[in-house]
PDB file of C-alpha atoms in Angstrom:
ATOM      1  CA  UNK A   1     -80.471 -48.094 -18.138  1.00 62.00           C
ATOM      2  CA  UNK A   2     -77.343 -49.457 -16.885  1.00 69.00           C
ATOM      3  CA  UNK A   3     -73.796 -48.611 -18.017  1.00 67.00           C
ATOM      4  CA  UNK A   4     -72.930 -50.982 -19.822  1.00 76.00           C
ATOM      5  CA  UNK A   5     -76.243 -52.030 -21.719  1.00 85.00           C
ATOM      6  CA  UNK A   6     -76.527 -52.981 -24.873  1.00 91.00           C
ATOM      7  CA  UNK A   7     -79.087 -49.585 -25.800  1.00 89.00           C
ATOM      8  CA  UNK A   8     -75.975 -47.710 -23.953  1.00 90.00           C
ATOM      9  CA  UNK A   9     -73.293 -49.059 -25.879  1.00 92.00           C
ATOM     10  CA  UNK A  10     -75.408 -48.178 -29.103  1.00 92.00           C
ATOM     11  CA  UNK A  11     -75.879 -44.676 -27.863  1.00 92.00           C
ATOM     12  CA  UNK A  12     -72.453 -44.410 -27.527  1.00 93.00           C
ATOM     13  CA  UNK A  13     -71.404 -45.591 -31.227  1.00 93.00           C
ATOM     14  CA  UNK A  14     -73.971 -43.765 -32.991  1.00 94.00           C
ATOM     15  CA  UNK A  15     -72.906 -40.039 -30.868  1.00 94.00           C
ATOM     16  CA  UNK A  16     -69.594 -40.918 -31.816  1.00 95.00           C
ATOM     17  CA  UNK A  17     -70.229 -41.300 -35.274  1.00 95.00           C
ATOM     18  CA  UNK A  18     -72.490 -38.184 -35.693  1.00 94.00           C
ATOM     19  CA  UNK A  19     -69.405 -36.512 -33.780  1.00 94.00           C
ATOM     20  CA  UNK A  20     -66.853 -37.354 -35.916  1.00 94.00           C
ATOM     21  CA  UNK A  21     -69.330 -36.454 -38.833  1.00 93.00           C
ATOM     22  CA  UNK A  22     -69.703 -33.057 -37.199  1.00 93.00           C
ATOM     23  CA  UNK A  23     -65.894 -32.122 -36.495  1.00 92.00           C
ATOM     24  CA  UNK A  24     -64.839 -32.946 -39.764  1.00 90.00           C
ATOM     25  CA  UNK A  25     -67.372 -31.664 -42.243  1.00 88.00           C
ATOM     26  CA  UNK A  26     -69.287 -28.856 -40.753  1.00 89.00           C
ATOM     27  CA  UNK A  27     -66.739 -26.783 -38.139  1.00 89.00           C
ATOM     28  CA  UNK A  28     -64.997 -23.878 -39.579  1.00 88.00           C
ATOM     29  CA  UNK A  29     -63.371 -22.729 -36.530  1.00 89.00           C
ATOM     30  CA  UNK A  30     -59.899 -22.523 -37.793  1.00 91.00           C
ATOM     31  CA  UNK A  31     -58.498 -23.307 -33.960  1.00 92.00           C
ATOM     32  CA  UNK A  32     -59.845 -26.715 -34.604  1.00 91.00           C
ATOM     33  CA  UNK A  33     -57.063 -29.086 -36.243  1.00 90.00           C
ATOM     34  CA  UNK A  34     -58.202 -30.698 -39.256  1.00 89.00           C
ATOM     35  CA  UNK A  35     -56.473 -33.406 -37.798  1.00 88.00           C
ATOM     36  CA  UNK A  36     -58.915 -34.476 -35.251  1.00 91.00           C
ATOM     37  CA  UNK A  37     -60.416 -37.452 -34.169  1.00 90.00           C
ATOM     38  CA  UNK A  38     -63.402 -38.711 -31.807  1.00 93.00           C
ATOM     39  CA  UNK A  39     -61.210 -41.511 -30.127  1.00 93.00           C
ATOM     40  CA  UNK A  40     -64.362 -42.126 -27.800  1.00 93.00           C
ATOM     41  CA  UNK A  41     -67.624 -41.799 -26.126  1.00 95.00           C
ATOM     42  CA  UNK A  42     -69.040 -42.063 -23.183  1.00 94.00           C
ATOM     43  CA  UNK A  43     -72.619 -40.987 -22.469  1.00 93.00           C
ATOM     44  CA  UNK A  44     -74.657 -41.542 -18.843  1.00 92.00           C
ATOM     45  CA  UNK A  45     -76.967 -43.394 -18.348  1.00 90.00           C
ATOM     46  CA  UNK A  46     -79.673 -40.790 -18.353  1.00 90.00           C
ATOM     47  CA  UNK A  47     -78.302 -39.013 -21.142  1.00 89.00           C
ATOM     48  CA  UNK A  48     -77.478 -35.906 -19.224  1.00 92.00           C
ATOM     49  CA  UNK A  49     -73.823 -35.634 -19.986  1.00 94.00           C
ATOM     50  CA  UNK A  50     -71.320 -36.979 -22.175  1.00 94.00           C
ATOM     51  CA  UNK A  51     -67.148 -37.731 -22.609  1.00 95.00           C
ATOM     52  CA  UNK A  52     -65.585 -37.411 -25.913  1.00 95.00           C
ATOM     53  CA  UNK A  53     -62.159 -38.193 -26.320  1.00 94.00           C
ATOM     54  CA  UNK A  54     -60.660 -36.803 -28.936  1.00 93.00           C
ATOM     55  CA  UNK A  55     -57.222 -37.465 -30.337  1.00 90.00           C
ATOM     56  CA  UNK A  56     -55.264 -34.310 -32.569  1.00 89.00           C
ATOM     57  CA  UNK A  57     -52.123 -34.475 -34.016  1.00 84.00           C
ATOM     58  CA  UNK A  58     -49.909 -31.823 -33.370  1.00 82.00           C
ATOM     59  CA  UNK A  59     -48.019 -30.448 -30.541  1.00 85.00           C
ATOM     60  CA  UNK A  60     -49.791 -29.520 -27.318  1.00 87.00           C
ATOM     61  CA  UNK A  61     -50.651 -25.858 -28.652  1.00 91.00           C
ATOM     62  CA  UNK A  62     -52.061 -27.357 -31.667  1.00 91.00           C
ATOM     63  CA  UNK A  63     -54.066 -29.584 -28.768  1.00 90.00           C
ATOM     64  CA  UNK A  64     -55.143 -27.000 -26.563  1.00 92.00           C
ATOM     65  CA  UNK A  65     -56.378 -24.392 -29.662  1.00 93.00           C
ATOM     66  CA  UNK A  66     -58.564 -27.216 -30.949  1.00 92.00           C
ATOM     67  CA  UNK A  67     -59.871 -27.712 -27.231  1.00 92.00           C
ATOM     68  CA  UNK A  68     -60.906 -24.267 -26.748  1.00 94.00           C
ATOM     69  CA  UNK A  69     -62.761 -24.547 -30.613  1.00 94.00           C
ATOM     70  CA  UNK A  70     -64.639 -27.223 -29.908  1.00 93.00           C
ATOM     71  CA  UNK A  71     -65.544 -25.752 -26.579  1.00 93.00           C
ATOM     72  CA  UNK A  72     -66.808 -22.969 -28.431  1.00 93.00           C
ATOM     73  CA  UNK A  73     -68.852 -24.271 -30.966  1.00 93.00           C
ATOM     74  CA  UNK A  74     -70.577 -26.640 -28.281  1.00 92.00           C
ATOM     75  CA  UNK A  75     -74.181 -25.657 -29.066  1.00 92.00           C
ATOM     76  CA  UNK A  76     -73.651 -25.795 -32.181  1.00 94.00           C
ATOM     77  CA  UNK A  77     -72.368 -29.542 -31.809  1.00 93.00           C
ATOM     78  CA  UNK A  78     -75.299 -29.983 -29.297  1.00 93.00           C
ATOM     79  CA  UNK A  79     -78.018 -28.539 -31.827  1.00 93.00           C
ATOM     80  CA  UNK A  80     -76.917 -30.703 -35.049  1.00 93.00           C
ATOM     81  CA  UNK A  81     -76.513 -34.324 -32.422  1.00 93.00           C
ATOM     82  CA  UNK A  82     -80.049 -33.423 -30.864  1.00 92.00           C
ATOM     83  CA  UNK A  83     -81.413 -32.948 -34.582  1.00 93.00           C
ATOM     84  CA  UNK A  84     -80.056 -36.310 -35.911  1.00 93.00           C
ATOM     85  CA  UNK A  85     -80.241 -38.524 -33.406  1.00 91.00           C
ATOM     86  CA  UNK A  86     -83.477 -38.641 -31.520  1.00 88.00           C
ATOM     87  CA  UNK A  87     -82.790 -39.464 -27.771  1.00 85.00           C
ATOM     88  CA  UNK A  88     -84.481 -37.698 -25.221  1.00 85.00           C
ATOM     89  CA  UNK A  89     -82.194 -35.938 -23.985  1.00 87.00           C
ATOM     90  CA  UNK A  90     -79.281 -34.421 -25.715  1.00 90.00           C
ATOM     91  CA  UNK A  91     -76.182 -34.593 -24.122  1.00 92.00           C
ATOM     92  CA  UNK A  92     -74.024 -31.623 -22.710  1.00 94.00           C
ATOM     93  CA  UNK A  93     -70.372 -32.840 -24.104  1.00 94.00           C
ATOM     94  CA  UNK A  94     -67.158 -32.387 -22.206  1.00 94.00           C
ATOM     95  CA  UNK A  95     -64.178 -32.799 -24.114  1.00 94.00           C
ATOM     96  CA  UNK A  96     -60.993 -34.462 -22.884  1.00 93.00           C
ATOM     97  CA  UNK A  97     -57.911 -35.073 -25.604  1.00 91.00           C
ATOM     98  CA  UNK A  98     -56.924 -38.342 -25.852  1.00 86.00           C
ATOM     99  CA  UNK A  99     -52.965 -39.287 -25.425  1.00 80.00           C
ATOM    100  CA  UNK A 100     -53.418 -43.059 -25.990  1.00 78.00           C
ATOM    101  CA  UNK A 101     -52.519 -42.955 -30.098  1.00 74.00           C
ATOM    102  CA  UNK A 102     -49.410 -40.389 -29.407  1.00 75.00           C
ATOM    103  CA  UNK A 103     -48.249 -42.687 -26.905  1.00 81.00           C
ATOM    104  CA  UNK A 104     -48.672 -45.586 -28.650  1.00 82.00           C
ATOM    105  CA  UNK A 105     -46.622 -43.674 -31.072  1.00 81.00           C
ATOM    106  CA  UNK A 106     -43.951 -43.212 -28.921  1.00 84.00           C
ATOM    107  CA  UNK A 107     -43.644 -46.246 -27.405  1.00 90.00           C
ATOM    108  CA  UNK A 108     -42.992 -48.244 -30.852  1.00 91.00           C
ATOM    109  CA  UNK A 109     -40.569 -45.639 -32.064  1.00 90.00           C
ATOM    110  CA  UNK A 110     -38.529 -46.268 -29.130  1.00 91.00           C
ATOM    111  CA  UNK A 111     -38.920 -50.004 -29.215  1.00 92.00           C
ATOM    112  CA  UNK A 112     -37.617 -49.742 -32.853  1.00 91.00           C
ATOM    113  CA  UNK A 113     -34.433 -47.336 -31.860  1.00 89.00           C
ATOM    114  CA  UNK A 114     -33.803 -50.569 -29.162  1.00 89.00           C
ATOM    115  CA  UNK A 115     -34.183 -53.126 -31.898  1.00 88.00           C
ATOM    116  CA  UNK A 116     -31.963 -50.966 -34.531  1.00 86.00           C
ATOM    117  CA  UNK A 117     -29.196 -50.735 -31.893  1.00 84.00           C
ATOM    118  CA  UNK A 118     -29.533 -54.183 -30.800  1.00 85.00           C
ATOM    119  CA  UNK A 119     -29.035 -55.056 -34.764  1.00 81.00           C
ATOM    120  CA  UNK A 120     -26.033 -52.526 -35.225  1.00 82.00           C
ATOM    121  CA  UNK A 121     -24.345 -54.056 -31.751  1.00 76.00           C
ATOM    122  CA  UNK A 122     -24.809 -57.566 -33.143  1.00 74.00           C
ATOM    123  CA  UNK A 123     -22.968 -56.673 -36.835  1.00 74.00           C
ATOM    124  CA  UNK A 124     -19.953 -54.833 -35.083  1.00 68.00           C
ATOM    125  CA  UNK A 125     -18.954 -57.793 -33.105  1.00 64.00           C
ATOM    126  CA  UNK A 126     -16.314 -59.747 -34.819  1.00 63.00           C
ATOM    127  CA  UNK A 127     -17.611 -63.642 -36.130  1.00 56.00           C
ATOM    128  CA  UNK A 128     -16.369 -66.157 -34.017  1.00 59.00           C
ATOM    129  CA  UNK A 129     -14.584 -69.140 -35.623  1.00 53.00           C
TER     130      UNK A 129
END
């Protein structure tokens, strides 16, 4: 199976979406941020291993305690993907926090603080006649 197949890119939807189920519903771990989100997922080719980006909101403690919970609970997370999704292999998942979104975030607040002072520059000039 290649990377980038079409039964690959299906694999990768449906773990994501039984991931996301997972975090959200069933974890108690209180390290983990109720704030998180399965950004995306990459699984190999022969099922062995698998990314999960994950995106929490918070500052980088809140980012690193949620890390080290879902770390934790990773047979857990294994045992409940392997019993509802039937691949041959389940997965051993690595998880790797997404900065894309908080970026993103960043980025447009600054390009509105550039457009607000580029309005308030404009109104304090006098009108030319």
């Amino acid at each position: 199976m290649r990377k980038n197949s079409v039964k690959n890119v299906r694999i990768n939807g449906e773990v994501q979406r039984v991931l996301a189920e997972i975090i959200r519903g069933e974890l108690k771990d209180p390290r983990i941020s109720p704030l998180t989100s399965v950004v995306s997922v990459e699984v190999a080719p022969d099922l062995k291993t698998c990314k999960a980006w994950i995106s929490v909101y918070g500052d980088e403690n809140v980012q690193k305690a949620t890390v080290e919970g879902l770390k934790s609970a990773e047979g857990y997370i294994r045992r409940e993907l392997a019993s509802r999704i039937n691949l041959r292999n389940t997965p051993e998942i690595r998880f790797i926090v997404d900065q894309s979104i908080e970026y993103g975030v960043r980025m447009s607040k600054l390009i509105d603080d550039v457009n607000r002072d580029i309005k308030t520059d404009a109104s304090d000039e006098p009108a030319e006649e």
